[in-house]
Short mmCIF file of C-alpha atoms and ligand atoms in Angstrom, two decimals:
data_model
loop_
_atom_site.label_atom_id
_atom_site.label_comp_id
_atom_site.label_asym_id
_atom_site.label_seq_id
_atom_site.Cartn_x
_atom_site.Cartn_y
_atom_site.Cartn_z
CA UNK A 1 -0.04 0.11 -0.13
CA UNK A 2 1.23 3.59 -0.78
CA UNK A 3 2.21 5.98 2.21
CA UNK A 4 -0.79 8.17 1.03
CA UNK A 5 -3.48 5.79 1.53
CA UNK A 6 -2.50 5.99 5.28
CA UNK A 7 -2.78 9.77 5.66
CA UNK A 8 -4.21 10.19 8.92
CA UNK A 9 -7.61 11.82 9.20
CA UNK A 10 -7.48 15.45 9.80
CA UNK A 11 -9.29 16.31 13.04
CA UNK A 12 -12.57 17.92 12.52
CA UNK A 13 -15.13 19.43 15.33
CA UNK A 14 -18.20 20.86 15.45
CA UNK A 15 -17.85 24.53 16.21
CA UNK A 16 -21.46 25.95 17.91
CA UNK A 17 -20.53 29.49 16.69
CA UNK A 18 -21.03 28.57 13.21
CA UNK A 19 -23.16 25.44 13.87
CA UNK A 20 -20.77 23.34 11.59
CA UNK A 21 -17.95 20.67 11.55
CA UNK A 22 -14.84 22.24 10.49
CA UNK A 23 -11.15 20.97 10.39
CA UNK A 24 -9.45 21.76 13.75
CA UNK A 25 -6.09 23.53 13.91
CA UNK A 26 -4.49 24.96 17.24
CA UNK A 27 -3.54 28.62 17.10
CA UNK A 28 -0.09 27.73 18.49
CA UNK A 29 1.66 24.89 16.86
CA UNK A 30 1.16 21.68 18.37
CA UNK A 31 -0.48 22.91 21.38
CA UNK A 32 -4.29 23.16 22.10
CA UNK A 33 -5.58 25.24 25.04
CA UNK A 34 -9.13 24.29 26.40
CA UNK A 35 -11.21 25.68 28.85
CA UNK A 36 -14.38 23.74 30.29
CA UNK A 37 -16.74 25.29 32.34
CA UNK A 38 -16.82 23.37 35.69
CA UNK A 39 -19.24 22.51 38.48
CA UNK A 40 -20.92 24.83 40.60
CA UNK A 41 -20.13 23.31 43.85
CA UNK A 42 -23.20 23.40 46.14
CA UNK A 43 -24.30 19.98 45.85
CA UNK A 44 -23.01 16.59 44.28
CA UNK A 45 -22.59 16.56 40.51
CA UNK A 46 -25.47 14.41 38.90
CA UNK A 47 -24.49 12.03 36.23
CA UNK A 48 -25.93 14.52 33.66
CA UNK A 49 -23.12 16.85 34.99
CA UNK A 50 -20.55 14.33 34.69
CA UNK A 51 -21.38 13.63 30.84
CA UNK A 52 -20.16 16.97 30.41
CA UNK A 53 -16.77 15.96 31.57
CA UNK A 54 -16.68 12.55 30.04
CA UNK A 55 -17.16 14.57 26.60
CA UNK A 56 -14.32 17.06 27.41
CA UNK A 57 -12.19 14.29 28.37
CA UNK A 58 -12.84 12.62 25.05
CA UNK A 59 -12.02 15.64 23.37
CA UNK A 60 -8.66 16.06 25.20
CA UNK A 61 -7.85 12.36 24.47
CA UNK A 62 -8.56 13.08 20.72
CA UNK A 63 -6.46 15.92 20.79
CA UNK A 64 -3.69 13.98 22.50
CA UNK A 65 -4.41 11.07 19.85
CA UNK A 66 -3.62 13.66 16.98
CA UNK A 67 0.06 14.27 18.61
CA UNK A 68 -1.01 17.74 20.33
CA UNK A 69 -0.05 18.91 23.78
CA UNK A 70 -3.18 19.93 25.65
CA UNK A 71 -3.27 22.56 28.29
CA UNK A 72 -6.75 22.12 29.74
CA UNK A 73 -8.59 24.20 32.50
CA UNK A 74 -11.43 23.26 34.33
CA UNK A 75 -12.87 25.50 36.88
CA UNK A 76 -14.54 25.20 40.06
CA UNK A 77 -17.54 27.51 40.62
CA UNK A 78 -17.50 28.42 44.39
CA UNK A 79 -19.38 31.78 44.11
CA UNK A 80 -21.81 33.51 41.84
CA UNK A 81 -24.01 31.10 39.97
CA UNK A 82 -27.41 32.22 40.56
CA UNK A 83 -30.32 30.19 40.99
CA UNK A 84 -31.28 31.21 37.73
CA UNK A 85 -28.82 31.44 34.78
CA UNK A 86 -29.98 34.94 34.15
CA UNK A 87 -29.74 37.29 37.03
CA UNK A 88 -32.49 36.33 39.15
CA UNK A 89 -32.59 34.33 42.56
CA UNK A 90 -29.93 33.75 45.29
CA UNK A 91 -26.42 32.59 44.84
CA UNK A 92 -26.60 28.80 45.02
CA UNK A 93 -23.66 28.62 47.24
CA UNK A 94 -25.17 30.99 49.82
CA UNK A 95 -28.52 29.22 49.81
CA UNK A 96 -26.98 25.72 50.13
CA UNK A 97 -25.16 27.32 53.37
CA UNK A 98 -28.28 28.55 54.72
CA UNK A 99 -29.98 25.43 54.18
CA UNK A 100 -27.31 23.22 56.15
CA UNK A 101 -26.01 25.84 58.39
CA UNK A 102 -22.55 25.14 57.31
CA UNK A 103 -19.95 27.47 56.43
CA UNK A 104 -19.89 28.22 52.64
CA UNK A 105 -16.26 27.51 52.45
CA UNK A 106 -16.90 23.86 54.08
CA UNK A 107 -19.78 23.23 51.56
CA UNK A 108 -17.33 24.39 48.93
CA UNK A 109 -14.45 22.03 49.79
CA UNK A 110 -16.65 19.22 50.47
CA UNK A 111 -18.23 19.19 46.86
CA UNK A 112 -15.28 19.93 45.26
CA UNK A 113 -13.55 16.90 46.61
CA UNK A 114 -16.76 14.81 45.88
CA UNK A 115 -16.43 15.92 42.27
CA UNK A 116 -12.94 15.47 41.98
CA UNK A 117 -13.53 11.59 43.30
CA UNK A 118 -16.21 11.36 40.35
CA UNK A 119 -13.47 12.54 37.73
CA UNK A 120 -10.75 10.31 39.11
CA UNK A 121 -13.70 6.96 39.14
CA UNK A 122 -14.60 7.82 35.41
CA UNK A 123 -10.84 7.70 34.49
CA UNK A 124 -11.10 11.27 33.45
CA UNK A 125 -7.55 12.68 33.06
CA UNK A 126 -6.96 15.67 35.80
CA UNK A 127 -6.99 19.05 33.95
CA UNK A 128 -3.49 20.78 33.57
CA UNK A 129 -5.21 23.08 36.41
CA UNK A 130 -8.37 23.42 38.44
CA UNK A 131 -9.11 27.35 38.72
CA UNK A 132 -11.09 28.01 41.76
CA UNK A 133 -13.55 31.08 41.17
CA UNK A 134 -12.80 32.65 44.72
CA UNK A 135 -9.12 32.67 44.03
CA UNK A 136 -9.46 35.05 40.98
CA UNK A 137 -11.50 38.14 42.41
CA UNK A 138 -8.91 40.58 42.24
CA UNK A 139 -8.51 39.75 38.52
CA UNK A 140 -12.33 39.78 38.12
CA UNK A 141 -12.55 43.30 39.68
CA UNK A 142 -9.40 44.58 37.28
CA UNK A 143 -11.32 43.23 34.16
CA UNK A 144 -14.62 44.88 35.12
CA UNK A 145 -12.94 48.11 35.82
CA UNK A 146 -11.56 47.88 32.30
CA UNK A 147 -14.89 47.46 30.61
CA UNK A 148 -17.27 49.44 33.01
CA UNK A 149 -16.81 52.85 31.59
CA UNK A 150 -17.95 51.82 27.97
CA UNK A 151 -19.88 48.60 28.64
CA UNK A 152 -21.66 48.75 32.08
CA UNK A 153 -23.98 50.63 34.05
CA UNK A 154 -24.46 50.70 37.83
CA UNK A 155 -27.82 49.95 39.56
CA UNK A 156 -28.67 49.87 43.20
CA UNK A 157 -28.41 45.80 42.94
CA UNK A 158 -24.79 45.74 40.98
CA UNK A 159 -22.97 46.58 38.08
CA UNK A 160 -24.60 45.51 34.86
CA UNK A 161 -23.38 44.69 31.24
CA UNK A 162 -25.29 46.39 28.53
CA UNK A 163 -25.68 43.67 26.04
CA UNK A 164 -26.49 46.51 23.41
CA UNK A 165 -22.76 47.71 23.62
CA UNK A 166 -21.44 44.73 21.73
CA UNK A 167 -21.96 43.77 18.07
CA UNK A 168 -24.12 40.56 17.76
CA UNK A 169 -24.81 39.99 21.22
CA UNK A 170 -26.24 36.38 21.37
CA UNK A 171 -25.00 35.01 17.99
CA UNK A 172 -23.74 31.60 19.75
CA UNK A 173 -27.45 31.22 21.02
CA UNK A 174 -28.74 31.79 17.20
CA UNK A 175 -29.55 35.58 18.11
CA UNK A 176 -30.55 37.70 20.88
CA UNK A 177 -33.98 36.58 22.42
CA UNK A 178 -35.03 39.47 24.58
CA UNK A 179 -38.23 37.85 25.01
CA UNK A 180 -36.98 34.92 26.38
CA UNK A 181 -34.83 36.86 29.17
CA UNK A 182 -37.86 38.83 29.70
CA UNK A 183 -39.86 35.80 30.87
CA UNK A 184 -37.16 35.24 33.34
CA UNK A 185 -37.47 37.23 36.76
CA UNK A 186 -36.66 40.88 35.69
CA UNK A 187 -34.11 42.99 37.59
CA UNK A 188 -35.72 46.42 38.15
CA UNK A 189 -33.95 49.27 35.97
CA UNK A 190 -31.95 46.87 33.56
CA UNK A 191 -31.63 48.63 30.12
CA UNK A 192 -32.15 45.26 28.12
CA UNK A 193 -33.71 42.11 29.11
CA UNK A 194 -30.56 40.27 28.37
CA UNK A 195 -28.01 42.79 30.29
CA UNK A 196 -26.43 40.82 33.17
CA UNK A 197 -24.81 41.51 36.32
CA UNK A 198 -20.99 41.77 36.41
CA UNK A 199 -20.75 42.48 40.18
CA UNK A 200 -23.65 41.71 42.51
CA UNK A 201 -23.71 44.24 45.48
CA UNK A 202 -24.61 42.94 48.84
CA UNK A 203 -27.96 43.98 49.80
CA UNK A 204 -28.04 46.90 52.61
CA UNK A 205 -27.66 45.57 56.07
CA UNK A 206 -26.99 42.02 54.92
CA UNK A 207 -23.90 40.23 55.21
CA UNK A 208 -22.87 37.34 52.74
CA UNK A 209 -20.78 34.95 53.53
CA UNK A 210 -18.53 35.51 50.65
CA UNK A 211 -18.21 39.29 49.82
CA UNK A 212 -15.22 41.22 48.70
CA UNK A 213 -14.88 45.11 48.46
CA UNK A 214 -14.87 46.66 45.03
CA UNK A 215 -15.32 50.10 43.46
CA UNK A 216 -19.19 49.23 43.35
CA UNK A 217 -19.25 48.53 46.95
CA UNK A 218 -19.09 45.10 48.87
CA UNK A 219 -20.53 42.14 46.93
CA UNK A 220 -19.41 39.31 44.89
CA UNK A 221 -18.70 38.71 41.02
CA UNK A 222 -21.19 37.63 38.66
CA UNK A 223 -21.07 33.91 37.44
CA UNK A 224 -20.27 34.84 33.72
CA UNK A 225 -17.24 37.09 34.52
CA UNK A 226 -15.63 34.44 36.53
CA UNK A 227 -15.11 32.11 33.30
CA UNK A 228 -14.14 35.24 31.06
CA UNK A 229 -11.53 35.93 33.42
CA UNK A 230 -10.28 32.66 34.44
CA UNK A 231 -9.91 31.45 30.79
CA UNK A 232 -8.12 34.88 29.99
CA UNK A 233 -5.64 34.76 32.79
CA UNK A 234 -4.85 31.24 32.51
CA UNK A 235 -4.73 30.55 28.96
CA UNK A 236 -4.68 33.93 27.10
CA UNK A 237 -7.43 34.92 24.54
CA UNK A 238 -7.97 33.78 21.79
CA UNK A 239 -7.46 30.18 22.97
CA UNK A 240 -8.54 27.04 21.07
CA UNK A 241 -11.76 25.57 22.71
CA UNK A 242 -14.37 26.44 25.25
CA UNK A 243 -16.75 23.52 26.60
CA UNK A 244 -19.68 23.37 28.40
CA UNK A 245 -23.14 21.53 28.23
CA UNK A 246 -25.58 22.79 25.70
CA UNK A 247 -27.61 24.92 28.31
CA UNK A 248 -24.61 27.04 28.26
CA UNK A 249 -25.22 27.77 24.84
CA UNK A 250 -27.85 30.00 25.64
CA UNK A 251 -27.01 32.59 28.17
CA UNK A 252 -23.66 31.82 30.04
CA UNK A 253 -21.41 31.62 27.19
CA UNK A 254 -23.10 34.33 25.27
CA UNK A 255 -22.51 36.54 27.99
CA UNK A 256 -18.90 35.38 28.21
CA UNK A 257 -18.40 36.25 24.75
CA UNK A 258 -19.76 39.55 25.12
CA UNK A 259 -17.15 40.46 28.14
CA UNK A 260 -14.44 38.99 26.05
CA UNK A 261 -15.41 41.24 23.22
CA UNK A 262 -15.77 44.19 25.51
CA UNK A 263 -12.48 43.63 27.02
CA UNK A 264 -10.54 42.99 23.71
CA UNK A 265 -12.03 46.29 22.29
CA UNK A 266 -10.90 48.06 25.40
CA UNK A 267 -7.61 46.82 25.97
CA UNK A 268 -6.84 43.68 23.92
CA UNK A 269 -3.89 42.88 21.80
CA UNK A 270 -4.15 45.23 18.80
CA UNK A 271 -2.58 42.39 16.68
CA UNK A 272 -5.83 40.43 16.94
CA UNK A 273 -8.58 41.34 14.69
CA UNK A 274 -11.73 42.64 16.98
CA UNK A 275 -14.40 41.83 14.34
CA UNK A 276 -15.76 38.39 15.33
CA UNK A 277 -13.62 38.21 18.49
CA UNK A 278 -15.09 35.61 20.84
CA UNK A 279 -12.43 34.71 23.19
CA UNK A 280 -11.92 31.09 21.71
CA UNK A 281 -12.17 29.78 18.42
CA UNK A 282 -14.30 26.82 18.92
CA UNK A 283 -17.21 26.88 21.26
CA UNK A 284 -18.31 23.18 21.71
CA UNK A 285 -21.48 21.89 23.85
CA UNK A 286 -22.47 18.27 24.81
CA UNK A 287 -26.04 17.48 24.79
CA UNK A 288 -28.12 16.23 27.59
CA UNK A 289 -28.42 13.28 29.53
CA UNK A 290 -32.15 12.79 30.15
CA UNK A 291 -34.25 10.69 32.49
CA UNK A 292 -37.74 10.03 31.94
CA UNK A 293 -38.27 10.20 35.47
CA UNK A 294 -37.02 13.79 35.78
CA UNK A 295 -33.97 12.88 38.17
CA UNK A 296 -31.32 15.22 36.54
CA UNK A 297 -31.89 18.40 38.35
CA UNK A 298 -29.28 19.21 40.80
CA UNK A 299 -31.30 22.35 42.34
CA UNK A 300 -34.57 19.99 42.80
CA UNK A 301 -32.85 17.31 44.54
CA UNK A 302 -33.29 13.55 44.35
CA UNK A 303 -31.03 13.19 41.34
CA UNK A 304 -28.44 9.92 40.59
CA UNK A 305 -24.95 10.52 41.34
CA UNK A 306 -22.11 8.51 40.37
CA UNK A 307 -21.84 7.65 44.12
CA UNK A 308 -25.02 6.08 44.13
CA UNK A 309 -24.64 4.05 41.10
CA UNK A 310 -21.48 2.83 42.76
CA UNK A 311 -23.36 2.05 45.89
CA UNK A 312 -25.79 -0.02 43.61
CA UNK A 313 -22.77 -2.22 42.42
CA UNK A 314 -22.21 -0.70 39.02
CA UNK A 315 -18.66 -0.03 37.92
CA UNK A 316 -18.20 3.80 37.28
CA UNK A 317 -16.51 2.88 33.88
CA UNK A 318 -19.84 1.33 32.74
CA UNK A 319 -21.36 4.76 32.86
CA UNK A 320 -18.32 6.19 31.05
CA UNK A 321 -18.99 3.58 28.45
CA UNK A 322 -22.78 4.45 28.23
CA UNK A 323 -21.68 8.00 27.24
CA UNK A 324 -19.23 6.88 24.74
CA UNK A 325 -22.16 4.79 23.31
CA UNK A 326 -23.91 7.87 22.12
CA UNK A 327 -22.24 10.98 20.24
CA UNK A 328 -21.78 14.01 22.69
CA UNK A 329 -24.05 16.20 20.56
CA UNK A 330 -27.09 13.62 20.71
CA UNK A 331 -29.55 13.61 23.79
CA UNK A 332 -28.79 10.34 25.74
CA UNK A 333 -31.17 8.60 27.70
CA UNK A 334 -30.53 7.36 30.98
CA UNK A 335 -32.26 3.99 32.22
CA UNK A 336 -31.48 1.20 34.41
CA UNK A 337 -31.68 -0.92 31.05
CA UNK A 338 -29.38 1.23 29.17
CA UNK A 339 -26.82 1.10 31.96
CA UNK A 340 -27.30 -2.66 32.66
CA UNK A 341 -26.36 -3.15 28.89
CA UNK A 342 -23.26 -0.81 29.09
CA UNK A 343 -21.95 -2.84 31.98
CA UNK A 344 -22.70 -6.06 30.31
CA UNK A 345 -20.66 -4.56 26.92
CA UNK A 346 -17.87 -3.68 29.46
CA UNK A 347 -17.69 -7.04 30.79
CA UNK A 348 -17.49 -8.43 27.40
CA UNK A 349 -14.46 -5.95 26.75
CA UNK A 350 -12.61 -6.71 29.64
CA UNK A 351 -13.07 -10.68 29.21
CA UNK A 352 -11.74 -10.32 26.14
CA UNK A 353 -8.80 -8.36 27.16
CA UNK A 354 -8.03 -10.64 30.13
CA UNK A 355 -8.05 -13.48 27.40
CA UNK A 356 -5.54 -11.85 25.30
CA UNK A 357 -3.64 -10.86 28.32
CA UNK A 358 -3.32 -14.49 29.59
CA UNK A 359 -1.89 -15.42 26.00
CA UNK A 360 0.46 -12.70 25.98
CA UNK A 361 2.06 -13.31 29.23
CA UNK A 362 5.79 -12.46 29.15
CA UNK A 363 5.33 -10.22 26.08
CA UNK A 364 5.52 -6.42 26.28
CA UNK A 365 2.43 -4.72 24.86
CA UNK A 366 2.71 -1.28 26.13
CA UNK A 367 1.01 1.37 23.90
CA UNK A 368 3.42 2.52 21.46
CA UNK A 369 3.23 5.96 19.37
CA UNK A 370 0.80 5.99 16.64
CA UNK A 371 3.36 6.79 13.94
CA UNK A 372 5.13 3.66 14.99
CA UNK A 373 1.83 1.73 14.94
CA UNK A 374 0.98 2.84 11.67
CA UNK A 375 4.29 1.91 10.38
CA UNK A 376 4.63 -1.46 12.03
CA UNK A 377 1.17 -2.84 12.55
CA UNK A 378 0.02 -6.38 11.29
CA UNK A 379 -1.78 -5.64 7.79
CA UNK A 380 -4.94 -7.40 9.41
CA UNK A 381 -5.07 -4.53 11.94
CA UNK A 382 -4.17 -1.67 10.06
CA UNK A 383 -7.54 -0.85 8.44
CA UNK A 384 -9.08 -1.03 11.97
CA UNK A 385 -6.46 1.76 13.16
CA UNK A 386 -7.46 3.94 10.08
CA UNK A 387 -10.95 3.44 10.69
CA UNK A 388 -10.82 4.25 14.33
CA UNK A 389 -8.77 7.48 13.69
CA UNK A 390 -11.37 8.23 10.95
CA UNK A 391 -14.32 7.98 13.52
CA UNK A 392 -12.68 9.69 16.46
CA UNK A 393 -11.27 12.51 14.19
CA UNK A 394 -14.93 13.00 12.56
CA UNK A 395 -16.15 15.24 15.43
CA UNK A 396 -15.41 12.51 18.38
CA UNK A 397 -17.53 9.68 16.66
CA UNK A 398 -17.26 7.51 19.54
CA UNK A 399 -19.98 5.32 18.81
CA UNK A 400 -18.39 4.24 15.67
CA UNK A 401 -15.13 3.81 17.28
CA UNK A 402 -16.29 1.50 19.79
CA UNK A 403 -17.17 -1.36 17.63
CA UNK A 404 -13.87 -1.07 16.12
CA UNK A 405 -12.15 -1.68 19.44
CA UNK A 406 -14.63 -4.93 19.76
CA UNK A 407 -13.55 -5.93 16.29
CA UNK A 408 -9.75 -5.75 17.36
CA UNK A 409 -10.30 -7.83 20.39
CA UNK A 410 -12.12 -10.59 18.24
CA UNK A 411 -9.88 -10.62 15.29
CA UNK A 412 -8.40 -13.97 14.55
CA UNK A 413 -4.81 -14.85 12.96
CA UNK A 414 -3.12 -11.67 14.35
CA UNK A 415 -0.24 -12.06 17.03
CA UNK A 416 -1.56 -11.33 20.39
CA UNK A 417 1.26 -8.74 21.50
CA UNK A 418 0.14 -6.65 18.35
CA UNK A 419 -3.62 -6.79 19.15
CA UNK A 420 -2.85 -5.70 22.55
CA UNK A 421 -0.76 -2.84 21.21
CA UNK A 422 -3.76 -1.63 19.00
CA UNK A 423 -6.05 -2.14 21.90
CA UNK A 424 -4.04 -0.09 24.21
CA UNK A 425 -3.78 2.55 21.72
CA UNK A 426 -7.57 2.99 21.30
CA UNK A 427 -7.99 2.99 25.03
CA UNK A 428 -5.73 5.91 25.31
CA UNK A 429 -8.63 7.55 23.53
CA UNK A 430 -11.54 6.04 24.82
CA UNK A 431 -10.18 5.85 28.53
CA UNK A 432 -11.96 2.82 29.65
CA UNK A 433 -9.02 1.11 31.63
CA UNK A 434 -9.20 -1.74 29.62
CA UNK A 435 -5.82 -3.15 30.36
CA UNK A 436 -5.65 -2.58 34.18
CA UNK A 437 -9.28 -3.50 34.99
CA UNK A 438 -10.07 -7.21 35.67
CA UNK A 439 -13.36 -9.05 35.88
CA UNK A 440 -13.14 -9.15 39.67
CA UNK A 441 -12.71 -5.13 39.61
CA UNK A 442 -16.09 -5.09 37.90
CA UNK A 443 -17.74 -7.10 40.78
CA UNK A 444 -18.52 -4.04 43.06
CA UNK A 445 -20.19 -4.62 46.24
CA UNK A 446 -23.28 -3.07 46.73
CA UNK A 447 -23.51 -0.83 50.00
CA UNK A 448 -26.87 -2.63 51.13
CA UNK A 449 -25.52 -6.10 50.10
CA UNK A 450 -26.16 -8.67 52.50
CA UNK A 451 -23.34 -11.00 51.84
CA UNK A 452 -19.71 -10.37 50.92
CA UNK A 453 -18.27 -11.72 47.68
CA UNK A 454 -15.67 -13.94 49.34
CA UNK A 455 -18.71 -15.80 50.92
CA UNK A 456 -20.31 -16.09 47.84
CA UNK A 457 -17.46 -17.70 46.12
CA UNK A 458 -17.14 -19.91 49.24
CA UNK A 459 -20.82 -20.94 49.04
CA UNK A 460 -20.41 -21.50 45.08
CA UNK A 461 -17.40 -23.70 45.89
CA UNK A 462 -19.25 -26.00 48.04
CA UNK A 463 -21.87 -26.15 45.46
CA UNK A 464 -19.66 -27.20 42.96
CA UNK A 465 -18.16 -30.02 44.91
CA UNK A 466 -22.12 -31.13 46.03
CA UNK A 467 -22.90 -31.18 42.32
CA UNK A 468 -19.64 -33.32 41.49
CA UNK A 469 -20.63 -35.75 44.02
CA UNK A 470 -24.31 -35.66 42.63
CA UNK A 471 -25.78 -34.25 45.51
CA UNK A 472 -28.52 -32.33 43.88
CA UNK A 473 -30.45 -31.49 47.02
CA UNK A 474 -27.51 -30.00 48.72
CA UNK A 475 -26.73 -28.03 45.72
CA UNK A 476 -30.05 -26.63 45.24
CA UNK A 477 -30.30 -25.72 48.96
CA UNK A 478 -27.14 -23.60 48.50
CA UNK A 479 -28.47 -22.16 45.51
CA UNK A 480 -31.97 -21.12 47.34
CA UNK A 481 -30.08 -20.01 50.37
CA UNK A 482 -28.11 -17.61 48.03
CA UNK A 483 -31.03 -16.36 46.24
CA UNK A 484 -32.74 -15.48 49.90
CA UNK A 485 -29.81 -13.38 50.54
CA UNK A 486 -30.21 -11.47 47.00
CA UNK A 487 -27.76 -13.60 45.09
CA UNK A 488 -28.61 -14.96 41.68
CA UNK A 489 -26.61 -17.74 40.85
CA UNK A 490 -26.10 -17.96 36.95
CA UNK A 491 -25.39 -21.50 35.64
CA UNK A 492 -24.10 -21.36 32.15
CA UNK A 493 -24.07 -17.51 31.68
CA UNK A 494 -22.22 -16.87 28.57
CA UNK A 495 -20.03 -14.15 29.96
CA UNK A 496 -19.11 -17.00 32.67
CA UNK A 497 -20.41 -14.50 35.47
CA UNK A 498 -21.15 -17.09 37.86
CA UNK A 499 -23.12 -14.89 40.27
CA UNK A 500 -24.60 -11.33 40.39
CA UNK A 501 -26.60 -9.67 43.20
CA UNK A 502 -30.35 -8.70 42.80
CA UNK A 503 -30.70 -5.27 43.77
CA UNK A 504 -33.28 -3.28 45.45
P1 LIG J 601 -23.43 23.08 36.77
O1 LIG J 601 -22.43 22.16 37.87
O2 LIG J 601 -24.79 23.20 36.82
O3 LIG J 601 -22.55 24.38 36.61
O4 LIG J 601 -23.23 22.28 35.52
C1 LIG J 601 -21.84 21.74 35.14
C2 LIG J 601 -22.00 21.09 33.55
O5 LIG J 601 -22.92 20.22 33.67
C3 LIG J 601 -22.19 22.12 32.79
O6 LIG J 601 -21.23 22.15 31.63
C4 LIG J 601 -23.65 21.94 32.41
O7 LIG J 601 -23.98 22.31 31.06
C5 LIG J 601 -23.68 20.54 32.37
N1 LIG J 601 -25.08 19.86 32.61
C6 LIG J 601 -26.03 20.18 33.23
N2 LIG J 601 -27.05 19.25 33.36
C7 LIG J 601 -26.70 18.27 32.20
C8 LIG J 601 -27.24 17.07 31.79
N3 LIG J 601 -28.37 16.64 32.10
N4 LIG J 601 -26.59 16.35 30.61
C9 LIG J 601 -25.41 16.93 30.26
N5 LIG J 601 -24.80 17.84 30.64
C10 LIG J 601 -25.27 18.65 31.81
ZN1 LIG J 602 -18.29 28.83 32.68
#
């Protein structure tokens, strides 16, 4: 085959700014800079929130797959996000602190820690840096001071951004929608319904747990300001890619863009054209995880967390696999059946890889560089590598990439070490941890299980002996006793899973 038949596919990504897939090239050679809107840490993340970070991780791993260095920032919003995404309502953090009688700082620390645990459990690469909003308040005030004279006005409640002061306000959302903004609790005195708070003054006579002095009085920054300032401070603007959930395409990101434009016009790099300046070249958004029972609202409570899935005995990587089974721009329905199917799919993958590892004992199969793989791979595997490359570079088409991984595991008459090399390379992009997870790791102990795995194994061993001795009465007795304790015995399971816990 000639070399030009192996040209790696160029990376193409959907840019919400133009609602089109376009070829991606980083602003700096060989280096992509990415900012992801992080969680508001007033409560646990629900599994919908976590889909947003599985998506950013897939993006980051794909950039790495294409040989780019990546600087990735995820922020922690510990101040400023109101109960409405517009400017109405209470600060989510202040409200949570009042409801729990804990200090706001303790609440932020607790839920930040929990979020980082979720990230680790999902095998999401840690960002290059976590930026915490409250660490950047002086920079936020400095940013606001720069744009205030030409783009803001002051009301009793705070400093507001005049959305009519920048061209094309709301273009990312598909155009300015003042009617929609007007439907959300209006703030007295705003010039335009879509104007938003840059600085929220503490109400007279009221002390907030988090407040800072500013030229506009004691108060706290607006949520949108945080991301403009943290992304600008840590990555410089313009940077390459800004990510968030699809809800952010409507208000939060248009407001960030308006601030970025204002700042750029006031004091940006004159070498960078002001026309069309948005702060980031690509704005990318994941679609929602939805749940027919409406359990995906952090503010309403009663939602599903990754911790609750783990407590029910579901390995977190099964949730990651569920996410990868859908394209990030498609809505994904969450259900117990979908999750169970993802867990079964993960079991099959891990059993397949375990089988290969057993055959490859003593052989090194560390994932080599892609260019090495391309040049040296067994001819039966090369097309799989090329197809995989084409899938993930086609706007992160993971649903097309996963069957190629399954094909690589099952393909016959190929040296096992080469297969493992290819699988390891695929897994660098997919992050399923296939080479380290074992079948035993997948068998999590549900929190309310009445019997430990070791005890189950011991009972099953006793049952095997009874069956070998043709003592079927004892064998049935052991099985029935296990069933009574919530353990289903799975004779003849095609995945060779001998038992599973029946939940709930
Ligand atoms: P929050 O903690 O509310 O600021 O949200 C963290 C991230 O989760 C944001 O990028 C949201 O856009 C995203 N998000 C919120 N709900 C969902 C959902 N149901 N599915 C996917 N992403 C979501
Ligand atoms: Zn943000």
